[in-house]
Amino acid sequence: MTTMFAMTGSAFAPIDQYYLLQARQMQALSLAVHIPLVCFGIAFPAMVLFAEWRYLKTGDPLFRTLAKRWSNVMLSLFAVGVVTGTILSFELGLLWPGFMAAFGSVFGLGFALEGFSFFVEAIFIAIYVYGWDRLPPRRHFLTGIPVSIAGVTGSLFVISVNGWMNHPGGFVLQNGTAIDANPWSALFGNSYFWHQFVHMYFAGYIVAGFLVAVPYAWGFLRGRWGRYERTALTIALSAAAIAAPLQIVIGDWAAREVAKAQPVKLAAMEGLERTTAGAPMHLLGWYDGQQVVYGVEIPRLLSMLAFHDPNATVQGLETVPPTDRPPVNIVRLSFQTMVGIGTLLALLGLVFLYVHFRRRRLPASRWFYRAVVLAGPLSVVALIAGWVTTEVGRQPWVVYGFMRTSEAVTGARGIPIGYGTLVAVYLGLAGAGTWLLRRLASVPIELPSAATPSTRELTPSRPQEGSRAR
Amino acid sequence: MLADVPIVFILIGLTAYTILAGADFGAGFWTLFSGGGRTNSAVTRDHTRHAMGPVWEANHVWLIFVLVICWTAYPVAFGSIMSTLSVPLFVAAVGIILRGASYALRGQLDAAPQRRSIENIFALSSIFTPFALGTVVGAIASDRVPVGNARGDLVASWLSLTSVLIGALAIATSSYLAAVYLAADARRLGERMLEFDFRARALRAAVLAGALALAGLVVVRYDAPPLFAGLRSGGGLAMVGLSATAGLLTLGLVWRSRFGAARVSAALAIAAIVAGWAVAQQPRFLAGLTIGQAAADRSTLIAVVISVALGAIALVPSLILLFSLFLGGYLDSGGGMRAPVLVVSNAGVTKQPRSLGAFALACLLVGVALTVLADSGWAHALGITSLYAFAVSAFVLAAMVDQ
């Protein structure tokens, strides 16, 4: 087998692909569309189950209405996530066959395990959402638990592959192809992936929490502010507000891990040309190919962040040839965007928690709710900026230090056609999604009367189904 | 020997996908051809849409399963197939996006005037996706995918007569399966007219699928002689015979309105086609590449077998639960069934444990200290666990505050 592998390695010899950049952009677009949906996979089931758990504890039908309405949104987001995720698996082969052929045997297992998570998620989300009116309440609650677990394990397995791409191991390279693959140690014996996973896990709660809060904050500004809206906003914002400040602690850990394993990525995040003891950091500014200009310099901050030591030596970009460096300004700008937005979100979270715990009420200022409406989309920007930092920061490598992205790309023609088609399709989806949200926002919430703690179905949250002709 | 195990997984996945997701594709086909029956076409379209609701996502995952097993266990073959057949695979990918998105969108609309055009997008993408995937199978089966990065012809590889015929067969079998399943679902719901309509559609689609399968044999004989040789002897021939028998049996069962049994025999007829193809083509995977040569290292193959075995432990009971609830009508929409009543012993009483706040604070301090100040992996693991415990307890405290 191994000899055949070595032989076929040459069939996947590097190909001069004129549209490499377009292929990367196409992959990036598909990831940017999918990743916000992953956040909902991680965090939303837990929020829905919390609401249902409150219903089981109190018998208050308001919680049931909330959980049921949220679960319908959850199913729709899952459905879109199913297809956008499928596109990603197709693109791994369509755009990067060289990568798959050379290393599929090493990292593919992560996706196989993810596939099973995905199966469990798809099965139980259907039982949960379609079973609201048929299953006994407590059993119904239990069917939601696999959904929340599978959403987390699925992302764990995918990120184990990304962690491996950043910090590869568990194979021997021969003629451009991996041999002696040991997938278990490659994926799960890799110390480098845990910070990525935890960072993404908390990001899931920040993004899903703030986004779910947006319509209720909007409702507050428009004068829709009943008990239903207040309860929904409290649950969603509690999740985001606790996760956002914690993310700063996790991010600090992540920065130190990057400094250890991917020093060039760290240098690109700051634009540090020369290896420096007591390296500073610049806020904003622009890397002109030599240094950061027009930025606000904060002395020794980079050394402090990377090694918790103001005098530590930080490796500069000069330590590798120019062809081995990532595009510095993209990485820098993304990193600063993520940190900047993340800090603002953490502050907003702390304001919420302070008012909530000290005064036992929700903030009253309209400015707070305007900030929440902005925080939703900004959290998505921070999420994508963070992924751009780590993915573009890995360039020019697809497998850090082993395979260049240019060696992985397909030899097929027509990448711009595919890219253009995908852009058109996703623009159409975005248009349809916006239209749908505007429609849904105008559907009134029919609340059950709080006096009857029964589970009588009072909210046809899928009104179209009741009108079915019999 | 070990090298053949993952291909068996792939074939099982492919069979499940063809039967289960195939029926969902077929539901899209009948959305487009919903007229001409005794029931009006809007009701027919609603029936097809509701019937696949709870299961289509799970059915779709079989495709992901096939892809991931292929790229893990046979990476070179995967890279060769995906690069040479990038055109039909991209078309299928776009079809999958349009289909899933339009289905999700349609589910959120009741009587919006745009619903018909959204249904049409769903229907058309349900037709060209299985066609595109069928042409991929045709290209592999007729040895048109060489080993290497896009080494085959980007158009001719999948636009052969074999490919086109298998693509058409994929549409026909999908709509045939769907009609059988939809007739069975209509009977469960007590919809006599719908049942009658889908019985008639199943009979027509069965005849069409049978005719295409026969035509396929003729085409393969001239266009893909090695495959034909495999189908004409031994296990290949047995599978062709089995498929034909099961197909005829299904026809009889549908004729006599025995839809439950017809579900099974229709699935068997299609499973036999997939199995027959595999038997006829082995040990070749691609042109100039056997399954043994394509297989990854032993440790990877063992890892694949272990993870599929572990996955099956979780998956099989879950699938059985899903389909027994689904076929038992527990996941049907509407219908006016009353939800079971919840009995709450201590309704309205909310306890706010004071100690939870102290616990959360302690976790926060320990977590931050260990994550920020320590450097060893164990300290970080403990720190993150503490932060997680803080997050959960703080969330419960915060979200329980009644507004």
mmCIF file of N, CA and C in Angstrom, chain B residues 282-322:
data_model
loop_
_atom_site.group_PDB
_atom_site.id
_atom_site.type_symbol
_atom_site.label_atom_id
_atom_site.label_comp_id
_atom_site.label_asym_id
_atom_site.label_seq_id
_atom_site.Cartn_x
_atom_site.Cartn_y
_atom_site.Cartn_z
ATOM 1 N N GLN B 282 -15.423 -4.548 -8.542
ATOM 2 C CA GLN B 282 -14.265 -4.893 -7.729
ATOM 3 C C GLN B 282 -13.368 -5.879 -8.482
ATOM 4 N N PRO B 283 -12.053 -5.877 -8.256
ATOM 5 C CA PRO B 283 -11.359 -5.080 -7.243
ATOM 6 C C PRO B 283 -10.948 -3.691 -7.750
ATOM 7 N N ARG B 284 -11.420 -3.296 -8.927
ATOM 8 C CA ARG B 284 -11.036 -1.971 -9.413
ATOM 9 C C ARG B 284 -11.776 -0.899 -8.641
ATOM 10 N N PHE B 285 -11.055 0.178 -8.278
ATOM 11 C CA PHE B 285 -11.705 1.333 -7.667
ATOM 12 C C PHE B 285 -11.812 2.397 -8.754
ATOM 13 N N LEU B 286 -10.651 2.800 -9.252
ATOM 14 C CA LEU B 286 -10.603 3.726 -10.375
ATOM 15 C C LEU B 286 -9.784 3.062 -11.468
ATOM 16 N N ALA B 287 -9.723 3.730 -12.633
ATOM 17 C CA ALA B 287 -8.890 3.209 -13.716
ATOM 18 C C ALA B 287 -7.452 3.102 -13.204
ATOM 19 N N GLY B 288 -6.898 1.896 -13.197
ATOM 20 C CA GLY B 288 -5.509 1.718 -12.780
ATOM 21 C C GLY B 288 -5.298 1.797 -11.280
ATOM 22 N N LEU B 289 -6.332 1.614 -10.499
ATOM 23 C CA LEU B 289 -6.168 1.664 -9.039
ATOM 24 C C LEU B 289 -7.139 0.679 -8.408
ATOM 25 N N THR B 290 -6.563 -0.354 -7.748
ATOM 26 C CA THR B 290 -7.459 -1.298 -7.070
ATOM 27 C C THR B 290 -7.801 -0.770 -5.682
ATOM 28 N N ILE B 291 -8.787 -1.413 -5.055
ATOM 29 C CA ILE B 291 -9.182 -1.002 -3.705
ATOM 30 C C ILE B 291 -7.996 -1.151 -2.753
ATOM 31 N N GLY B 292 -7.263 -2.252 -2.884
ATOM 32 C CA GLY B 292 -6.113 -2.480 -2.014
ATOM 33 C C GLY B 292 -5.054 -1.395 -2.177
ATOM 34 N N GLN B 293 -4.821 -0.992 -3.437
ATOM 35 C CA GLN B 293 -3.817 0.049 -3.670
ATOM 36 C C GLN B 293 -4.287 1.403 -3.169
ATOM 37 N N ALA B 294 -5.587 1.618 -3.218
ATOM 38 C CA ALA B 294 -6.125 2.926 -2.827
ATOM 39 C C ALA B 294 -6.172 3.089 -1.316
ATOM 40 N N ALA B 295 -6.122 1.963 -0.576
ATOM 41 C CA ALA B 295 -6.371 2.030 0.862
ATOM 42 C C ALA B 295 -5.232 2.714 1.601
ATOM 43 N N ALA B 296 -5.591 3.400 2.658
ATOM 44 C CA ALA B 296 -4.612 4.084 3.505
ATOM 45 C C ALA B 296 -3.873 3.062 4.360
ATOM 46 N N ASP B 297 -2.971 3.586 5.191
ATOM 47 C CA ASP B 297 -2.199 2.707 6.067
ATOM 48 C C ASP B 297 -3.102 1.922 7.014
ATOM 49 N N ARG B 298 -2.526 0.831 7.500
ATOM 50 C CA ARG B 298 -3.247 -0.067 8.379
ATOM 51 C C ARG B 298 -3.799 0.642 9.622
ATOM 52 N N SER B 299 -2.974 1.480 10.230
ATOM 53 C CA SER B 299 -3.439 2.119 11.474
ATOM 54 C C SER B 299 -4.651 3.012 11.201
ATOM 55 N N THR B 300 -4.672 3.658 10.033
ATOM 56 C CA THR B 300 -5.826 4.493 9.693
ATOM 57 C C THR B 300 -7.057 3.621 9.467
ATOM 58 N N LEU B 301 -6.869 2.501 8.752
ATOM 59 C CA LEU B 301 -8.017 1.627 8.484
ATOM 60 C C LEU B 301 -8.597 1.084 9.784
ATOM 61 N N ILE B 302 -7.699 0.700 10.697
ATOM 62 C CA ILE B 302 -8.184 0.187 11.987
ATOM 63 C C ILE B 302 -8.940 1.284 12.720
ATOM 64 N N ALA B 303 -8.387 2.513 12.676
ATOM 65 C CA ALA B 303 -9.063 3.632 13.343
ATOM 66 C C ALA B 303 -10.450 3.863 12.752
ATOM 67 N N VAL B 304 -10.557 3.722 11.422
ATOM 68 C CA VAL B 304 -11.859 3.902 10.778
ATOM 69 C C VAL B 304 -12.831 2.827 11.259
ATOM 70 N N VAL B 305 -12.364 1.580 11.302
ATOM 71 C CA VAL B 305 -13.249 0.489 11.722
ATOM 72 C C VAL B 305 -13.703 0.705 13.164
ATOM 73 N N ILE B 306 -12.763 1.087 14.037
ATOM 74 C CA ILE B 306 -13.124 1.311 15.442
ATOM 75 C C ILE B 306 -14.135 2.445 15.556
ATOM 76 N N SER B 307 -13.881 3.546 14.826
ATOM 77 C CA SER B 307 -14.804 4.674 15.025
ATOM 78 C C SER B 307 -16.166 4.392 14.406
ATOM 79 N N VAL B 308 -16.204 3.628 13.314
ATOM 80 C CA VAL B 308 -17.528 3.283 12.764
ATOM 81 C C VAL B 308 -18.266 2.355 13.736
ATOM 82 N N ALA B 309 -17.518 1.431 14.358
ATOM 83 C CA ALA B 309 -18.164 0.525 15.315
ATOM 84 C C ALA B 309 -18.709 1.319 16.498
ATOM 85 N N LEU B 310 -17.891 2.248 17.024
ATOM 86 C CA LEU B 310 -18.356 3.071 18.145
ATOM 87 C C LEU B 310 -19.531 3.943 17.719
ATOM 88 N N GLY B 311 -19.388 4.529 16.514
ATOM 89 C CA GLY B 311 -20.459 5.387 16.018
ATOM 90 C C GLY B 311 -21.751 4.612 15.851
ATOM 91 N N ALA B 312 -21.637 3.363 15.395
ATOM 92 C CA ALA B 312 -22.838 2.561 15.163
ATOM 93 C C ALA B 312 -23.590 2.316 16.460
ATOM 94 N N ILE B 313 -22.822 2.204 17.576
ATOM 95 C CA ILE B 313 -23.479 1.982 18.872
ATOM 96 C C ILE B 313 -24.407 3.150 19.198
ATOM 97 N N ALA B 314 -23.950 4.364 18.843
ATOM 98 C CA ALA B 314 -24.804 5.530 19.092
ATOM 99 C C ALA B 314 -25.870 5.663 18.010
ATOM 100 N N LEU B 315 -25.473 5.338 16.790
ATOM 101 C CA LEU B 315 -26.329 5.656 15.651
ATOM 102 C C LEU B 315 -27.514 4.700 15.488
ATOM 103 N N VAL B 316 -27.234 3.397 15.586
ATOM 104 C CA VAL B 316 -28.284 2.429 15.252
ATOM 105 C C VAL B 316 -29.518 2.573 16.151
ATOM 106 N N PRO B 317 -29.337 2.610 17.498
ATOM 107 C CA PRO B 317 -30.544 2.806 18.315
ATOM 108 C C PRO B 317 -31.241 4.135 18.040
ATOM 109 N N SER B 318 -30.439 5.174 17.759
ATOM 110 C CA SER B 318 -31.043 6.480 17.484
ATOM 111 C C SER B 318 -31.885 6.438 16.218
ATOM 112 N N LEU B 319 -31.332 5.781 15.184
ATOM 113 C CA LEU B 319 -32.081 5.677 13.932
ATOM 114 C C LEU B 319 -33.357 4.868 14.124
ATOM 115 N N ILE B 320 -33.241 3.785 14.903
ATOM 116 C CA ILE B 320 -34.430 2.954 15.136
ATOM 117 C C ILE B 320 -35.490 3.780 15.855
ATOM 118 N N LEU B 321 -35.048 4.559 16.851
ATOM 119 C CA LEU B 321 -35.990 5.418 17.579
ATOM 120 C C LEU B 321 -36.657 6.411 16.631
ATOM 121 N N LEU B 322 -35.825 7.069 15.800
ATOM 122 C CA LEU B 322 -36.368 8.081 14.887
ATOM 123 C C LEU B 322 -37.415 7.476 13.964
#
